[in-house]
Coordinates of C-alpha atoms and ligand atoms in Angstrom, one line a residue:
L546 CA 205.7 204.4 144.5
S547 CA 208.8 203.0 142.8
G548 CA 207.3 200.6 140.2
Y549 CA 203.8 199.6 141.2
V550 CA 202.1 197.6 143.9
T551 CA 199.5 194.8 143.4
L552 CA 197.0 195.0 146.1
D553 CA 196.2 191.6 147.8
I554 CA 194.6 192.4 151.2
G555 CA 194.9 189.3 153.5
Y556 CA 197.6 187.8 151.2
K557 CA 194.9 185.6 149.5
N558 CA 197.0 185.1 146.4
T559 CA 200.5 186.2 147.5
G560 CA 203.5 183.8 147.7
A561 CA 205.4 185.3 150.7
T562 CA 208.3 182.9 150.6
K563 CA 209.7 179.6 149.2
S564 CA 209.6 176.7 151.6
A565 CA 210.4 173.0 151.5
I566 CA 208.6 172.1 154.7
T567 CA 204.9 171.6 154.1
F568 CA 202.9 171.0 150.9
L569 CA 199.1 171.4 150.8
D570 CA 196.7 171.3 147.9
G571 CA 193.4 172.9 148.8
E572 CA 191.5 171.5 145.9
L573 CA 192.5 167.9 146.4
G574 CA 192.7 168.0 150.2
I575 CA 196.3 167.0 150.3
L576 CA 198.7 167.8 153.2
K577 CA 202.3 166.5 153.4
Y578 CA 205.1 167.3 155.8
R579 CA 208.5 167.1 154.0
G580 CA 206.8 165.0 151.4
Y581 CA 205.2 162.5 153.8
P582 CA 201.3 162.3 153.7
I583 CA 199.7 163.5 156.9
E584 CA 197.5 160.3 157.0
Q585 CA 200.6 158.1 157.3
L586 CA 202.4 160.3 159.8
A587 CA 199.2 160.6 162.0
E588 CA 198.8 156.8 162.0
K589 CA 202.4 155.6 162.3
A590 CA 204.7 158.4 163.7
S591 CA 205.1 159.9 167.2
F592 CA 204.9 163.7 167.6
I593 CA 208.6 164.0 168.4
E594 CA 209.5 162.1 165.2
V595 CA 207.3 164.5 163.2
A596 CA 208.9 167.5 165.1
Y597 CA 212.4 166.2 164.1
L598 CA 211.2 165.7 160.5
L599 CA 209.8 169.2 160.2
I600 CA 212.8 170.9 161.9
Y601 CA 215.7 168.9 160.4
G602 CA 214.2 167.7 157.2
N603 CA 214.3 163.9 157.5
L604 CA 212.7 161.1 159.4
P605 CA 215.1 160.4 162.3
T606 CA 217.1 157.2 162.6
V607 CA 216.8 155.3 165.9
D608 CA 220.0 157.0 167.2
Q609 CA 218.9 160.5 166.0
L610 CA 215.5 160.1 167.6
K611 CA 217.1 158.9 170.9
A612 CA 219.6 161.8 170.9
F613 CA 216.8 164.3 170.1
Q614 CA 214.6 163.0 172.9
N615 CA 217.5 163.0 175.4
E616 CA 218.2 166.7 174.5
L617 CA 214.6 167.6 175.0
T618 CA 214.4 165.6 178.3
H619 CA 217.3 167.6 179.7
H620 CA 215.8 170.9 178.9
T621 CA 212.2 170.4 180.1
L622 CA 212.9 172.1 183.5
L623 CA 212.1 175.8 183.7
H624 CA 214.2 178.3 185.6
E625 CA 212.6 178.6 189.1
D626 CA 212.3 182.4 188.8
M627 CA 209.8 181.8 185.9
K628 CA 207.4 180.8 188.7
K629 CA 207.5 184.3 190.2
F630 CA 206.5 185.6 186.8
F631 CA 203.9 182.9 186.3
D632 CA 202.3 183.3 189.8
G633 CA 201.5 186.9 188.9
F634 CA 198.8 185.9 186.4
P635 CA 195.2 186.0 187.8
S636 CA 193.9 182.4 187.9
K637 CA 191.1 183.2 185.4
S638 CA 193.4 184.9 182.9
H639 CA 193.2 183.4 179.4
P640 CA 195.7 180.6 178.9
M641 CA 196.8 182.0 175.5
G642 CA 197.7 185.4 177.1
Q643 CA 199.7 183.6 179.7
L644 CA 201.5 181.4 177.1
S645 CA 202.5 184.3 174.8
S646 CA 203.9 186.2 177.8
L647 CA 205.7 183.3 179.3
V648 CA 207.3 182.3 176.0
G649 CA 208.4 185.9 175.4
A650 CA 209.9 185.9 178.9
L651 CA 212.1 182.9 178.1
S652 CA 214.6 185.2 176.5
A653 CA 215.1 186.8 179.9
F654 CA 216.1 183.4 181.4
Y655 CA 218.0 182.1 178.4
P656 CA 219.8 185.2 177.1
E657 CA 222.1 183.2 174.8
S658 CA 219.1 183.3 172.4
L659 CA 219.6 187.0 172.0
K660 CA 223.1 186.6 170.5
P661 CA 223.1 188.0 167.0
N662 CA 224.2 185.6 164.3
Q663 CA 224.0 182.5 166.5
T664 CA 226.1 179.6 165.2
P665 CA 224.1 176.6 164.0
A666 CA 224.9 174.8 167.3
E667 CA 223.8 177.8 169.4
Q668 CA 220.7 178.2 167.3
N669 CA 219.9 174.5 167.8
Q670 CA 220.3 174.8 171.6
S671 CA 217.7 177.7 171.6
I672 CA 215.4 175.5 169.4
I673 CA 215.7 172.5 171.8
K674 CA 215.0 174.7 174.8
M675 CA 211.9 176.3 173.1
L676 CA 210.5 172.9 172.2
A677 CA 211.3 171.3 175.5
K678 CA 210.0 174.1 177.8
M679 CA 206.8 174.7 175.9
A680 CA 205.3 171.4 177.2
T681 CA 206.2 172.4 180.8
L682 CA 204.7 175.9 180.4
V683 CA 201.5 174.4 178.9
S684 CA 201.2 172.0 181.9
W685 CA 201.8 174.9 184.3
I686 CA 199.0 176.9 182.7
Y687 CA 196.6 173.9 183.0
K688 CA 197.4 173.4 186.7
K689 CA 196.6 177.1 187.3
T690 CA 193.1 176.6 185.9
L691 CA 192.5 174.1 188.7
G692 CA 194.5 175.9 191.4
H693 CA 196.7 172.8 191.7
P694 CA 200.5 172.7 192.2
V695 CA 202.7 172.2 189.1
I696 CA 204.2 168.8 188.5
Y697 CA 207.9 168.5 187.6
P698 CA 209.0 166.7 184.4
Q699 CA 210.4 163.2 184.8
N700 CA 213.3 162.0 182.7
K701 CA 211.9 158.5 182.3
Y702 CA 209.0 159.7 180.1
D703 CA 209.0 160.5 176.4
Y704 CA 208.0 164.1 175.4
V705 CA 204.2 163.5 175.1
T706 CA 203.9 161.2 178.1
N707 CA 205.9 163.7 180.1
F708 CA 203.6 166.5 179.1
L709 CA 200.5 164.4 180.0
N710 CA 202.1 163.5 183.4
M711 CA 202.9 167.1 184.2
T712 CA 199.3 168.0 183.2
F713 CA 197.2 165.2 184.7
G714 CA 199.7 163.9 187.3
Q715 CA 199.3 164.6 191.0
R716 CA 201.8 165.3 193.8
T717 CA 199.9 163.0 196.1
E718 CA 199.9 159.9 194.0
E719 CA 201.4 158.3 190.9
V720 CA 198.8 158.7 188.1
E721 CA 198.8 156.2 185.2
I722 CA 198.1 158.0 181.9
H723 CA 195.7 155.9 179.8
P724 CA 197.5 154.6 176.5
V725 CA 194.5 155.9 174.5
V726 CA 195.1 159.4 175.9
V727 CA 198.8 159.2 175.0
S728 CA 198.0 158.0 171.5
A729 CA 195.2 160.6 171.0
M730 CA 197.5 163.4 172.1
N731 CA 200.3 162.3 169.7
T732 CA 197.8 162.2 166.8
L733 CA 196.3 165.6 167.6
L734 CA 199.7 167.3 168.0
I735 CA 200.9 165.7 164.7
L736 CA 197.8 167.0 162.9
H737 CA 198.5 170.6 164.1
A738 CA 202.3 170.5 163.6
D739 CA 202.6 172.7 160.5
H740 CA 200.4 174.1 157.8
E741 CA 202.6 176.2 155.5
Q742 CA 202.1 180.0 155.5
N743 CA 199.0 180.3 157.7
C744 CA 198.5 183.5 159.8
S745 CA 200.5 182.5 162.8
T746 CA 203.4 180.9 160.9
S747 CA 203.6 184.0 158.6
T748 CA 203.8 186.0 161.9
V749 CA 206.7 183.9 163.2
R750 CA 208.5 184.3 159.9
I751 CA 208.1 188.0 159.6
V752 CA 209.0 188.7 163.3
G753 CA 212.1 186.4 162.9
S754 CA 213.0 188.2 159.7
S755 CA 214.0 191.3 161.7
E756 CA 216.4 188.9 163.6
S757 CA 214.2 188.7 166.7
N758 CA 215.1 185.7 168.8
I759 CA 213.2 182.4 168.6
Y760 CA 211.2 183.1 171.8
A761 CA 210.0 186.5 170.7
S762 CA 209.1 185.1 167.3
V763 CA 207.1 182.2 168.7
S764 CA 205.4 184.5 171.3
A765 CA 204.1 186.6 168.3
G766 CA 202.9 183.4 166.6
I767 CA 201.0 182.4 169.7
S768 CA 199.3 185.8 169.8
A769 CA 198.3 185.5 166.1
L770 CA 197.0 181.9 166.7
W771 CA 194.8 183.2 169.6
G772 CA 192.2 184.8 167.2
P773 CA 188.9 183.0 166.8
L774 CA 189.3 183.1 163.0
H775 CA 192.5 181.1 163.4
G776 CA 193.5 178.7 166.2
G777 CA 191.0 180.2 168.6
A778 CA 188.3 178.5 166.5
N779 CA 188.7 175.2 168.3
Q780 CA 187.5 177.0 171.5
A781 CA 184.8 178.9 169.6
V782 CA 183.5 175.6 168.1
I783 CA 182.8 174.0 171.4
E784 CA 181.2 177.2 172.7
M785 CA 179.0 177.2 169.6
L786 CA 178.0 173.6 170.0
E787 CA 177.2 174.1 173.7
Q788 CA 175.1 177.1 172.7
I789 CA 173.2 175.0 170.2
K790 CA 172.7 172.3 172.7
E791 CA 171.4 174.8 175.3
D792 CA 169.1 176.1 172.6
G793 CA 167.5 172.7 172.1
G794 CA 169.9 171.4 169.4
D795 CA 168.0 172.9 166.5
T796 CA 170.8 172.8 163.9
D797 CA 168.6 174.1 161.1
K798 CA 168.1 177.3 163.0
W799 CA 171.8 177.8 163.5
I800 CA 172.7 177.0 159.9
A801 CA 170.2 179.7 158.8
K802 CA 171.9 182.1 161.2
A803 CA 175.3 181.3 159.6
K804 CA 173.9 182.1 156.2
D805 CA 172.2 185.3 157.2
K806 CA 174.4 188.2 156.1
N807 CA 172.8 190.4 158.7
D808 CA 173.8 188.0 161.5
P809 CA 177.4 188.1 162.6
F810 CA 177.2 184.4 163.6
R811 CA 179.6 182.1 161.6
L812 CA 179.6 178.3 161.7
M813 CA 182.9 178.1 163.6
G814 CA 185.2 175.3 162.5
F815 CA 183.8 175.6 158.9
G816 CA 185.6 177.1 155.9
H817 CA 189.2 177.6 155.1
R818 CA 191.4 180.0 153.2
V819 CA 193.1 177.2 151.2
Y820 CA 191.0 174.0 151.6
K821 CA 188.2 174.4 149.1
N822 CA 187.4 170.7 149.6
F823 CA 187.7 168.7 152.8
D824 CA 190.5 169.4 155.3
P825 CA 192.3 166.1 155.4
R826 CA 193.0 166.7 159.1
A827 CA 189.3 167.1 159.9
K828 CA 188.7 163.7 158.3
I829 CA 191.3 162.0 160.5
I830 CA 190.1 163.8 163.7
K831 CA 186.4 163.0 163.0
K832 CA 187.3 159.3 162.8
A833 CA 189.5 159.6 165.9
C834 CA 186.6 161.2 167.8
D835 CA 184.4 158.2 167.5
D836 CA 187.3 155.9 168.4
I837 CA 188.6 157.8 171.4
L838 CA 185.2 158.5 172.9
E839 CA 184.2 154.9 172.6
K840 CA 187.5 153.6 174.1
L841 CA 187.1 156.1 177.0
G842 CA 183.4 155.3 177.4
I843 CA 182.4 158.9 176.9
N844 CA 179.1 159.9 175.2
D845 CA 179.3 163.6 174.4
E846 CA 176.0 165.0 173.1
V847 CA 177.8 167.8 171.3
L848 CA 179.5 165.3 169.0
E849 CA 176.1 164.3 167.6
I850 CA 175.2 168.0 167.2
A851 CA 178.5 168.5 165.3
K852 CA 177.8 165.6 163.0
R853 CA 174.3 166.9 162.3
L854 CA 175.7 170.3 161.5
E855 CA 178.2 168.9 159.1
E856 CA 175.6 166.7 157.4
V857 CA 173.1 169.6 156.9
A858 CA 175.8 172.1 155.9
L859 CA 177.4 169.9 153.3
K860 CA 174.0 169.6 151.5
D861 CA 173.2 173.3 151.8
P862 CA 173.8 175.4 148.6
Y863 CA 175.2 178.4 150.7
F864 CA 178.0 176.2 152.0
V865 CA 178.5 174.2 148.8
E866 CA 178.8 177.3 146.6
R867 CA 181.3 178.8 149.0
K868 CA 183.2 175.5 149.3
L869 CA 182.9 175.6 153.1
Y870 CA 183.8 172.3 154.8
P871 CA 184.7 171.4 158.3
N872 CA 188.3 172.3 159.1
V873 CA 190.8 171.0 161.7
D874 CA 189.1 172.9 164.5
F875 CA 185.6 171.5 164.0
Y876 CA 186.1 168.2 165.8
S877 CA 189.4 168.7 167.7
G878 CA 187.8 170.3 170.7
I879 CA 185.5 167.3 171.3
I880 CA 188.6 165.2 171.7
Y881 CA 190.4 167.7 173.9
R882 CA 187.3 167.8 176.1
A883 CA 187.2 164.0 176.3
L884 CA 190.8 164.0 177.4
G885 CA 189.9 166.3 180.3
F886 CA 190.9 169.8 179.1
P887 CA 188.8 172.9 179.8
T888 CA 187.7 174.8 176.7
D889 CA 190.0 177.8 177.1
M890 CA 193.0 175.4 177.0
F891 CA 192.2 174.1 173.5
T892 CA 194.1 176.8 171.6
V893 CA 197.1 176.4 173.9
L894 CA 197.1 172.7 172.8
F895 CA 197.0 173.9 169.2
A896 CA 200.1 176.1 169.9
L897 CA 201.9 173.1 171.5
G898 CA 201.2 171.1 168.3
R899 CA 202.1 173.9 165.9
L900 CA 205.4 174.7 167.7
P901 CA 207.6 172.4 165.6
G902 CA 206.2 173.9 162.4
W903 CA 206.8 177.5 163.7
I904 CA 210.4 176.5 164.6
A905 CA 211.0 174.8 161.3
Q906 CA 209.8 177.7 159.3
W907 CA 211.7 180.2 161.5
K908 CA 214.9 178.1 160.9
E909 CA 214.3 177.9 157.2
M910 CA 213.7 181.6 156.9
K911 CA 217.1 182.3 158.5
E912 CA 218.9 179.5 156.5
N913 CA 217.6 181.1 153.3
K914 CA 218.9 184.5 154.6
E915 CA 215.5 186.1 153.7
P916 CA 215.4 189.9 153.9
I917 CA 213.3 191.7 156.6
G918 CA 209.6 191.4 155.7
R919 CA 208.3 194.8 154.7
P920 CA 205.1 194.8 152.5
R921 CA 204.0 198.0 150.7
Q922 CA 200.5 199.6 150.5
I923 CA 198.1 201.6 148.3
Y924 CA 197.8 205.0 150.0
T925 CA 194.2 206.3 150.2
G926 CA 194.6 209.0 152.8
A927 CA 194.7 212.8 152.6
V928 CA 197.6 214.7 150.8
N929 CA 199.2 218.2 150.9
L930 CA 197.5 219.5 154.1
D931 CA 199.0 222.4 156.1
Y932 CA 199.0 222.5 159.9
V933 CA 196.1 224.4 161.5
E934 CA 196.8 226.1 164.9
L935 CA 194.8 224.6 167.8
D936 CA 192.7 227.7 168.4
K937 CA 191.7 227.8 164.7
R938 CA 190.3 224.2 164.4
Ligands
LIG1248 C1 192.7 177.5 161.0 O1 195.4 179.1 157.2 C2 195.4 178.0 157.8 O2 196.0 177.0 157.4 C3 194.8 178.0 159.2 C4 194.7 176.6 159.9 C5 196.1 176.2 160.3 O3 196.3 174.9 160.4 O4 197.0 177.0 160.5 O5 194.1 175.7 159.0 C6 193.9 176.7 161.2 O6 192.7 178.7 161.3 C7 191.4 176.9 160.5 C8 190.3 178.0 160.3 C9 189.6 178.2 161.7 N1 188.6 179.3 161.6 C10 187.3 179.1 161.7 O7 186.8 177.9 161.7 C11 186.4 180.3 161.7 C12 185.3 180.2 160.8 N2 185.8 180.2 159.4 C13 185.8 181.5 158.8 O8 185.8 182.7 159.5 C14 186.6 181.5 157.4 O9 186.1 180.4 156.7 C15 188.1 181.6 157.4 C16 188.6 182.7 158.3 C17 188.6 180.3 157.9 C18 188.5 181.8 156.0 O10 188.1 183.0 155.6 P1 188.4 183.6 154.1 O11 189.2 182.6 153.3 O12 188.9 185.0 154.3 O13 187.0 183.5 153.5 P2 185.9 184.6 153.7 O14 185.8 185.0 155.1 O15 186.1 185.7 152.7 O16 184.5 183.8 153.3 C19 184.2 183.6 152.0 C20 182.6 183.5 152.0 C21 182.0 184.7 152.7 O17 180.7 184.8 152.2 P3 180.4 185.9 150.9 O18 181.0 187.2 151.3 O19 181.2 185.3 149.7 O20 178.9 185.9 150.7 O21 182.2 182.4 152.9 C22 181.5 182.9 154.0 C23 181.9 184.3 154.1 O22 180.8 185.0 154.8 N3 182.0 182.1 155.1 C24 181.2 181.6 156.1 C25 182.1 180.9 156.9 N4 183.4 181.0 156.5 C26 183.3 181.7 155.3 N5 179.9 181.7 156.3 C27 179.5 181.1 157.4 N6 180.2 180.4 158.3 C28 181.6 180.3 158.1 N7 182.3 179.6 158.9

């Protein structure tokens, strides 16, 4: 090897890039987008404001926000031929598999994204189309889970309301989206919008570093997010809580299973590669949980089980020694379920929220003219073997 390689499997201590987008401090539980604390953005901003902030680097003025929203509004429609592609998915196919395929297919319908060395204006058009069309795709996937017809976007709505209307709207009647649902969706999407160099964002950056187009890069990020150790955890948390409920709600038994090295069971929604103290997003979502369920008049038994699990785990030496705390996925599924989403849609909603972060990081990587990503390795395989003829093996 020219020079030498330091081995850091899983990139636990490797700085893969320089970025001005998101700052997080795992010890202090701090998360900031472009310098603004997540607590303030979650409380005061809209998701589209935060998307603008992440992608363009500043909180938008009134005119900038209006222009951005107008651009998005005029690109929410999907090419009708996408339907032929979409209709081919079996109705029970996992929403994340549909989403990664559909997003990758966008380059077939919007080939200008394939132009090498796009001008900033051309790149921005591809970015707008990616952000605008994702909401429509997610709503289509939700309608498929019900066997219902898709609902078209309406220009009178803002981005999140449009998404919710395409999702929960009906062809047969005008459906009023509850303001609590709009506000909860904005908060959840903001909390998921970026998180520095996590697995899926690093995937988007490394795919983009080969000059792959925005759709191919985001499609790869969706695939990385799908895993139960990453974004797929929000689905796994609800499945785990349901399993504990079915099993009589004995949280001590399941905590013991999570600690048992001979048992593959992990407490899903617990632990984090960076946060070795609380995940600030989990704190906000936990509070929002109580608020939203109360306002919607929903009493979800699994919320009580989740709270008991957290209470017991935070006192247990196994979790304390390993600094395992609830992460963003621990409570988010309870809200998604209260809003009416089926469990296997949760990670798709995580992807919708994370999209502005993926876009911002992809754009920054290109602006910084970063080289193609190509890590090295420590080789541990056989050396100097000679070929053995088939009849002599
Ligand atoms: C997300 O990176 C990001 O920023 C991701 C994310 C984002 O916004 O993009 O924040 C979103 O992916 C949140 C994480 C969601 N995943 C889960 O909730 C799945 C459950 N959690 C774990 O699998 C785990 O905690 C990870 C994957 C999140 C972190 O894994 P690490 O950093 O590689 O830590 P590890 O697996 O080496 O665990 C360290 C120790 C081990 O025990 P020992 O070998 O030291 O005895 O902690 C134990 C692990 O066995 N451990 C757990 C546990 N998580 C870690 N034991 C029981 N239950 C758990 N959940």
